[in-house]
């Protein structure tokens, strides 16, 4: 269930040559999504209620104010929650874990925003995941953030960045560009860690049933505090390469994406080096979305997660 509530306020300023009206609006929006899950693992079965099956349950505020000449001031504040028990979905220390940003947008020149935001890589990949990178059920999201011994020092993008400066170009005949630079931050999900500065650029094209997305992301070193280890693991700098492709044929949208995470070698004698925990890995996903009715869709996806240099190859659907 989705809900949207809008309020609009007008302000007029009289000047010698006449008057100009500035329009502002604030929208309250959200998603309430709950589902019952049956789980079978090697003969062990269980039933549970969970939140965010099709789309993450969340509530947010977004607003805009017309500054004249095609320029607007905009903001978004958004947090996720678990509809089944009322708790925050992720980082309970953050009031607005999903998004918290303010910016300026112009119909001709694009937008510039500052705060906690989605990364350009996320937006380039999003249209090619049948489950829309859902943090609960998307195999792509699960395989990209999987924790294992071989890659614990190889950082992943995570989808959002704090302290981020983002530029988004206007849509030019189907082409759009993103650029982001995020300053270092501390987070507690899925475990306490620091993330270094991040550069992220992306370009997309959408038209005639075809979608293409390409992105590059570079993460500076950070650290993770992992339970059971005597010291923090220094995460190495990582380059992330992403390609995404989708093509719509009637009611069927065929979707494919591929990401490759290339870390630098860890420093000699570091925890990451002693554990051999900074391997490169890739994730490939192939899927389809079938729009059975205007409101009902069938979504299917399969993925492969391959860690280079070790016998670590995971398939799933």
GROMACS .gro file of C-alpha atoms in nm:
model
  317
    1UNK     CA    1   0.000   0.000   0.000
    2UNK     CA    2   0.129   0.345  -0.093
    3UNK     CA    3   0.011   0.674   0.047
    4UNK     CA    4   0.069   1.032  -0.066
    5UNK     CA    5  -0.049   1.352   0.097
    6UNK     CA    6   0.026   1.696  -0.043
    7UNK     CA    7   0.009   2.047   0.094
    8UNK     CA    8   0.066   2.358  -0.113
    9UNK     CA    9   0.145   2.707   0.008
   10UNK     CA   10   0.176   3.026  -0.194
   11UNK     CA   11   0.374   3.338  -0.113
   12UNK     CA   12   0.361   3.668  -0.300
   13UNK     CA   13   0.619   3.943  -0.297
   14UNK     CA   14   0.516   4.285  -0.425
   15UNK     CA   15   0.776   4.487  -0.612
   16UNK     CA   16   0.768   4.817  -0.797
   17UNK     CA   17   0.728   4.656  -1.136
   18UNK     CA   18   0.456   4.419  -1.022
   19UNK     CA   19   0.444   4.098  -0.818
   20UNK     CA   20   0.589   3.749  -0.839
   21UNK     CA   21   0.441   3.438  -0.681
   22UNK     CA   22   0.654   3.161  -0.537
   23UNK     CA   23   0.487   2.822  -0.504
   24UNK     CA   24   0.602   2.570  -0.246
   25UNK     CA   25   0.476   2.220  -0.171
   26UNK     CA   26   0.548   1.946   0.080
   27UNK     CA   27   0.445   1.584   0.017
   28UNK     CA   28   0.410   1.311   0.278
   29UNK     CA   29   0.450   0.970   0.114
   30UNK     CA   30   0.525   0.613   0.205
   31UNK     CA   31   0.489   0.240   0.152
   32UNK     CA   32   0.342  -0.020   0.388
   33UNK     CA   33   0.441  -0.370   0.269
   34UNK     CA   34   0.408  -0.693   0.471
   35UNK     CA   35   0.425  -1.058   0.368
   36UNK     CA   36   0.423  -1.408   0.518
   37UNK     CA   37   0.729  -1.619   0.439
   38UNK     CA   38   0.769  -1.996   0.433
   39UNK     CA   39   1.127  -2.117   0.461
   40UNK     CA   40   1.261  -2.468   0.395
   41UNK     CA   41   1.629  -2.541   0.450
   42UNK     CA   42   1.740  -2.903   0.453
   43UNK     CA   43   1.415  -3.027   0.603
   44UNK     CA   44   1.390  -2.746   0.859
   45UNK     CA   45   1.075  -2.545   0.791
   46UNK     CA   46   0.948  -2.222   0.938
   47UNK     CA   47   0.682  -1.956   0.889
   48UNK     CA   48   0.742  -1.590   0.959
   49UNK     CA   49   0.603  -1.245   0.890
   50UNK     CA   50   0.837  -0.993   0.733
   51UNK     CA   51   0.832  -0.639   0.604
   52UNK     CA   52   0.912  -0.507   0.257
   53UNK     CA   53   0.859  -0.798   0.019
   54UNK     CA   54   0.779  -0.608  -0.300
   55UNK     CA   55   0.903  -0.267  -0.189
   56UNK     CA   56   1.071  -0.160   0.133
   57UNK     CA   57   0.827  -0.019   0.388
   58UNK     CA   58   0.915   0.346   0.437
   59UNK     CA   59   0.782   0.693   0.512
   60UNK     CA   60   0.917   1.020   0.382
   61UNK     CA   61   0.876   1.390   0.323
   62UNK     CA   62   0.972   1.570   0.004
   63UNK     CA   63   0.926   1.931  -0.086
   64UNK     CA   64   1.002   2.195  -0.343
   65UNK     CA   65   0.988   2.573  -0.370
   66UNK     CA   66   0.981   2.763  -0.696
   67UNK     CA   67   1.259   3.023  -0.695
   68UNK     CA   68   1.174   3.157  -1.039
   69UNK     CA   69   1.342   3.130  -1.377
   70UNK     CA   70   1.302   2.752  -1.384
   71UNK     CA   71   1.499   2.708  -1.059
   72UNK     CA   72   1.357   2.517  -0.761
   73UNK     CA   73   1.481   2.434  -0.411
   74UNK     CA   74   1.408   2.070  -0.323
   75UNK     CA   75   1.457   1.831  -0.031
   76UNK     CA   76   1.383   1.470   0.068
   77UNK     CA   77   1.378   1.304   0.412
   78UNK     CA   78   1.306   0.929   0.417
   79UNK     CA   79   1.338   0.637   0.655
   80UNK     CA   80   1.260   0.266   0.638
   81UNK     CA   81   1.070   0.066   0.897
   82UNK     CA   82   0.944  -0.286   0.962
   83UNK     CA   83   0.566  -0.289   0.928
   84UNK     CA   84   0.543  -0.623   1.112
   85UNK     CA   85   0.684  -0.489   1.442
   86UNK     CA   86   0.722  -0.112   1.405
   87UNK     CA   87   1.103  -0.100   1.438
   88UNK     CA   88   1.345   0.083   1.208
   89UNK     CA   89   1.451  -0.130   0.911
   90UNK     CA   90   1.824  -0.074   0.943
   91UNK     CA   91   2.050   0.174   1.123
   92UNK     CA   92   1.847   0.267   1.434
   93UNK     CA   93   2.085   0.554   1.513
   94UNK     CA   94   1.981   0.741   1.197
   95UNK     CA   95   1.648   0.922   1.187
   96UNK     CA   96   1.649   0.924   0.806
   97UNK     CA   97   1.848   0.617   0.707
   98UNK     CA   98   1.728   0.595   0.346
   99UNK     CA   99   1.759   0.955   0.228
  100UNK     CA  100   1.826   1.300   0.375
  101UNK     CA  101   1.926   1.567   0.127
  102UNK     CA  102   1.862   1.920   0.003
  103UNK     CA  103   1.940   2.075  -0.332
  104UNK     CA  104   1.861   2.293  -0.631
  105UNK     CA  105   1.712   2.178  -0.960
  106UNK     CA  106   1.671   2.355  -1.292
  107UNK     CA  107   1.467   2.229  -1.584
  108UNK     CA  108   1.747   2.316  -1.828
  109UNK     CA  109   2.070   2.261  -1.631
  110UNK     CA  110   1.988   1.962  -1.410
  111UNK     CA  111   2.012   1.928  -1.031
  112UNK     CA  112   2.274   1.958  -0.757
  113UNK     CA  113   2.205   1.805  -0.414
  114UNK     CA  114   2.387   1.748  -0.084
  115UNK     CA  115   2.330   1.491   0.191
  116UNK     CA  116   2.260   1.117   0.218
  117UNK     CA  117   2.158   1.001  -0.128
  118UNK     CA  118   2.136   0.712  -0.370
  119UNK     CA  119   2.454   0.653  -0.566
  120UNK     CA  120   2.466   0.696  -0.947
  121UNK     CA  121   2.559   0.326  -0.976
  122UNK     CA  122   2.234   0.237  -0.800
  123UNK     CA  123   2.026   0.442  -1.045
  124UNK     CA  124   2.207   0.295  -1.347
  125UNK     CA  125   2.143  -0.062  -1.230
  126UNK     CA  126   1.794  -0.021  -1.077
  127UNK     CA  127   1.585  -0.062  -1.398
  128UNK     CA  128   1.753  -0.397  -1.478
  129UNK     CA  129   1.675  -0.576  -1.149
  130UNK     CA  130   1.326  -0.734  -1.154
  131UNK     CA  131   1.312  -0.691  -0.774
  132UNK     CA  132   1.429  -0.326  -0.794
  133UNK     CA  133   1.728  -0.384  -0.561
  134UNK     CA  134   1.488  -0.462  -0.275
  135UNK     CA  135   1.694  -0.515   0.041
  136UNK     CA  136   1.482  -0.816   0.148
  137UNK     CA  137   1.404  -1.027  -0.160
  138UNK     CA  138   1.631  -0.907  -0.441
  139UNK     CA  139   1.893  -1.177  -0.519
  140UNK     CA  140   2.114  -0.903  -0.660
  141UNK     CA  141   2.111  -0.701  -0.336
  142UNK     CA  142   2.171  -1.015  -0.128
  143UNK     CA  143   2.460  -1.141  -0.341
  144UNK     CA  144   2.627  -0.799  -0.360
  145UNK     CA  145   2.634  -0.751   0.017
  146UNK     CA  146   2.701  -1.113   0.119
  147UNK     CA  147   2.962  -1.138   0.393
  148UNK     CA  148   3.227  -1.407   0.358
  149UNK     CA  149   3.587  -1.460   0.461
  150UNK     CA  150   3.725  -1.414   0.110
  151UNK     CA  151   3.578  -1.067   0.051
  152UNK     CA  152   3.537  -0.912   0.397
  153UNK     CA  153   3.795  -0.645   0.309
  154UNK     CA  154   3.650  -0.581  -0.039
  155UNK     CA  155   3.402  -0.297  -0.003
  156UNK     CA  156   3.066  -0.297  -0.182
  157UNK     CA  157   2.872   0.008  -0.296
  158UNK     CA  158   2.574  -0.025  -0.064
  159UNK     CA  159   2.342   0.184  -0.280
  160UNK     CA  160   2.348   0.502  -0.069
  161UNK     CA  161   2.618   0.739   0.052
  162UNK     CA  162   2.625   0.995   0.332
  163UNK     CA  163   2.794   1.335   0.293
  164UNK     CA  164   2.734   1.309  -0.082
  165UNK     CA  165   2.739   1.581  -0.347
  166UNK     CA  166   2.538   1.465  -0.649
  167UNK     CA  167   2.484   1.623  -0.991
  168UNK     CA  168   2.216   1.486  -1.225
  169UNK     CA  169   2.184   1.617  -1.579
  170UNK     CA  170   1.850   1.686  -1.746
  171UNK     CA  171   1.713   1.413  -1.972
  172UNK     CA  172   1.853   1.480  -2.321
  173UNK     CA  173   1.663   1.270  -2.576
  174UNK     CA  174   1.683   0.967  -2.347
  175UNK     CA  175   2.041   1.023  -2.228
  176UNK     CA  176   2.119   1.117  -1.867
  177UNK     CA  177   2.441   1.159  -1.668
  178UNK     CA  178   2.513   1.140  -1.293
  179UNK     CA  179   2.819   1.238  -1.093
  180UNK     CA  180   2.879   1.198  -0.718
  181UNK     CA  181   3.155   1.260  -0.468
  182UNK     CA  182   3.092   1.150  -0.110
  183UNK     CA  183   3.308   1.236   0.190
  184UNK     CA  184   3.412   0.977   0.450
  185UNK     CA  185   3.144   0.858   0.692
  186UNK     CA  186   3.079   0.617   0.980
  187UNK     CA  187   2.789   0.369   0.964
  188UNK     CA  188   2.663   0.079   1.176
  189UNK     CA  189   2.488  -0.138   0.915
  190UNK     CA  190   2.539  -0.422   0.866
  191UNK     CA  191   2.824  -0.386   1.119
  192UNK     CA  192   3.022  -0.088   1.253
  193UNK     CA  193   3.250   0.047   0.984
  194UNK     CA  194   3.396   0.358   0.829
  195UNK     CA  195   3.383   0.426   0.458
  196UNK     CA  196   3.638   0.634   0.275
  197UNK     CA  197   3.567   0.904   0.020
  198UNK     CA  198   3.380   0.777  -0.287
  199UNK     CA  199   3.366   0.884  -0.651
  200UNK     CA  200   3.075   0.757  -0.863
  201UNK     CA  201   2.980   0.844  -1.222
  202UNK     CA  202   2.710   0.692  -1.442
  203UNK     CA  203   2.538   0.734  -1.776
  204UNK     CA  204   2.209   0.589  -1.897
  205UNK     CA  205   1.999   0.575  -2.212
  206UNK     CA  206   1.630   0.489  -2.231
  207UNK     CA  207   1.423   0.484  -2.549
  208UNK     CA  208   1.241   0.262  -2.801
  209UNK     CA  209   1.202  -0.014  -2.541
  210UNK     CA  210   1.578  -0.026  -2.478
  211UNK     CA  211   1.761   0.066  -2.158
  212UNK     CA  212   2.141   0.081  -2.118
  213UNK     CA  213   2.332   0.185  -1.806
  214UNK     CA  214   2.707   0.211  -1.738
  215UNK     CA  215   2.879   0.324  -1.419
  216UNK     CA  216   3.216   0.346  -1.248
  217UNK     CA  217   3.272   0.380  -0.874
  218UNK     CA  218   3.592   0.422  -0.674
  219UNK     CA  219   3.599   0.378  -0.295
  220UNK     CA  220   3.887   0.491  -0.078
  221UNK     CA  221   3.996   0.266   0.214
  222UNK     CA  222   3.789   0.229   0.531
  223UNK     CA  223   3.757  -0.023   0.816
  224UNK     CA  224   3.514  -0.278   0.964
  225UNK     CA  225   3.470  -0.406   1.318
  226UNK     CA  226   3.369  -0.769   1.272
  227UNK     CA  227   3.262  -0.978   1.575
  228UNK     CA  228   3.509  -1.257   1.652
  229UNK     CA  229   3.815  -1.085   1.509
  230UNK     CA  230   4.080  -0.940   1.744
  231UNK     CA  231   4.113  -0.614   1.550
  232UNK     CA  232   3.931  -0.408   1.291
  233UNK     CA  233   3.973  -0.513   0.930
  234UNK     CA  234   4.105  -0.236   0.708
  235UNK     CA  235   3.897  -0.237   0.391
  236UNK     CA  236   4.104  -0.166   0.083
  237UNK     CA  237   4.024   0.080  -0.194
  238UNK     CA  238   3.802  -0.077  -0.459
  239UNK     CA  239   3.699  -0.002  -0.817
  240UNK     CA  240   3.346  -0.106  -0.916
  241UNK     CA  241   3.243  -0.148  -1.281
  242UNK     CA  242   2.874  -0.194  -1.369
  243UNK     CA  243   2.691  -0.260  -1.695
  244UNK     CA  244   2.313  -0.289  -1.721
  245UNK     CA  245   2.080  -0.374  -2.009
  246UNK     CA  246   1.704  -0.416  -2.050
  247UNK     CA  247   1.473  -0.456  -2.349
  248UNK     CA  248   1.095  -0.454  -2.348
  249UNK     CA  249   0.900  -0.680  -2.585
  250UNK     CA  250   0.528  -0.632  -2.534
  251UNK     CA  251   0.446  -0.716  -2.172
  252UNK     CA  252   0.789  -0.876  -2.110
  253UNK     CA  253   1.090  -0.675  -1.994
  254UNK     CA  254   1.414  -0.875  -2.030
  255UNK     CA  255   1.681  -0.758  -1.783
  256UNK     CA  256   2.054  -0.818  -1.733
  257UNK     CA  257   2.327  -0.659  -1.523
  258UNK     CA  258   2.690  -0.731  -1.437
  259UNK     CA  259   2.914  -0.580  -1.170
  260UNK     CA  260   3.285  -0.637  -1.112
  261UNK     CA  261   3.454  -0.533  -0.786
  262UNK     CA  262   3.832  -0.491  -0.817
  263UNK     CA  263   4.019  -0.426  -0.487
  264UNK     CA  264   4.378  -0.315  -0.444
  265UNK     CA  265   4.618  -0.549  -0.265
  266UNK     CA  266   4.600  -0.511   0.116
  267UNK     CA  267   4.903  -0.380   0.302
  268UNK     CA  268   5.154  -0.645   0.407
  269UNK     CA  269   5.094  -0.765   0.763
  270UNK     CA  270   4.741  -0.620   0.784
  271UNK     CA  271   4.447  -0.829   0.907
  272UNK     CA  272   4.308  -0.834   0.554
  273UNK     CA  273   4.640  -0.963   0.417
  274UNK     CA  274   4.680  -1.230   0.688
  275UNK     CA  275   4.326  -1.354   0.627
  276UNK     CA  276   4.360  -1.328   0.247
  277UNK     CA  277   4.030  -1.142   0.259
  278UNK     CA  278   4.045  -0.893  -0.029
  279UNK     CA  279   3.958  -1.095  -0.337
  280UNK     CA  280   3.790  -0.943  -0.642
  281UNK     CA  281   3.445  -1.073  -0.724
  282UNK     CA  282   3.167  -1.029  -0.976
  283UNK     CA  283   2.788  -1.056  -0.968
  284UNK     CA  284   2.577  -1.124  -1.278
  285UNK     CA  285   2.198  -1.123  -1.285
  286UNK     CA  286   1.956  -1.229  -1.560
  287UNK     CA  287   1.583  -1.187  -1.517
  288UNK     CA  288   1.251  -1.072  -1.653
  289UNK     CA  289   0.944  -0.878  -1.546
  290UNK     CA  290   0.613  -0.983  -1.702
  291UNK     CA  291   0.336  -0.724  -1.668
  292UNK     CA  292   0.042  -0.966  -1.647
  293UNK     CA  293  -0.211  -0.689  -1.575
  294UNK     CA  294  -0.180  -0.311  -1.526
  295UNK     CA  295  -0.128  -0.372  -1.152
  296UNK     CA  296   0.014  -0.728  -1.136
  297UNK     CA  297   0.361  -0.838  -1.243
  298UNK     CA  298   0.552  -1.166  -1.241
  299UNK     CA  299   0.919  -1.119  -1.147
  300UNK     CA  300   1.194  -1.377  -1.186
  301UNK     CA  301   1.572  -1.349  -1.158
  302UNK     CA  302   1.878  -1.569  -1.136
  303UNK     CA  303   2.229  -1.467  -1.037
  304UNK     CA  304   2.588  -1.584  -1.016
  305UNK     CA  305   2.838  -1.454  -0.760
  306UNK     CA  306   3.196  -1.548  -0.846
  307UNK     CA  307   3.495  -1.474  -0.621
  308UNK     CA  308   3.825  -1.473  -0.809
  309UNK     CA  309   4.124  -1.668  -0.681
  310UNK     CA  310   3.926  -1.912  -0.463
  311UNK     CA  311   3.670  -2.186  -0.511
  312UNK     CA  312   3.376  -1.959  -0.429
  313UNK     CA  313   3.103  -1.965  -0.693
  314UNK     CA  314   2.739  -1.914  -0.592
  315UNK     CA  315   2.428  -1.955  -0.808
  316UNK     CA  316   2.074  -1.869  -0.709
  317UNK     CA  317   1.727  -1.763  -0.820
   0.00000   0.00000   0.00000
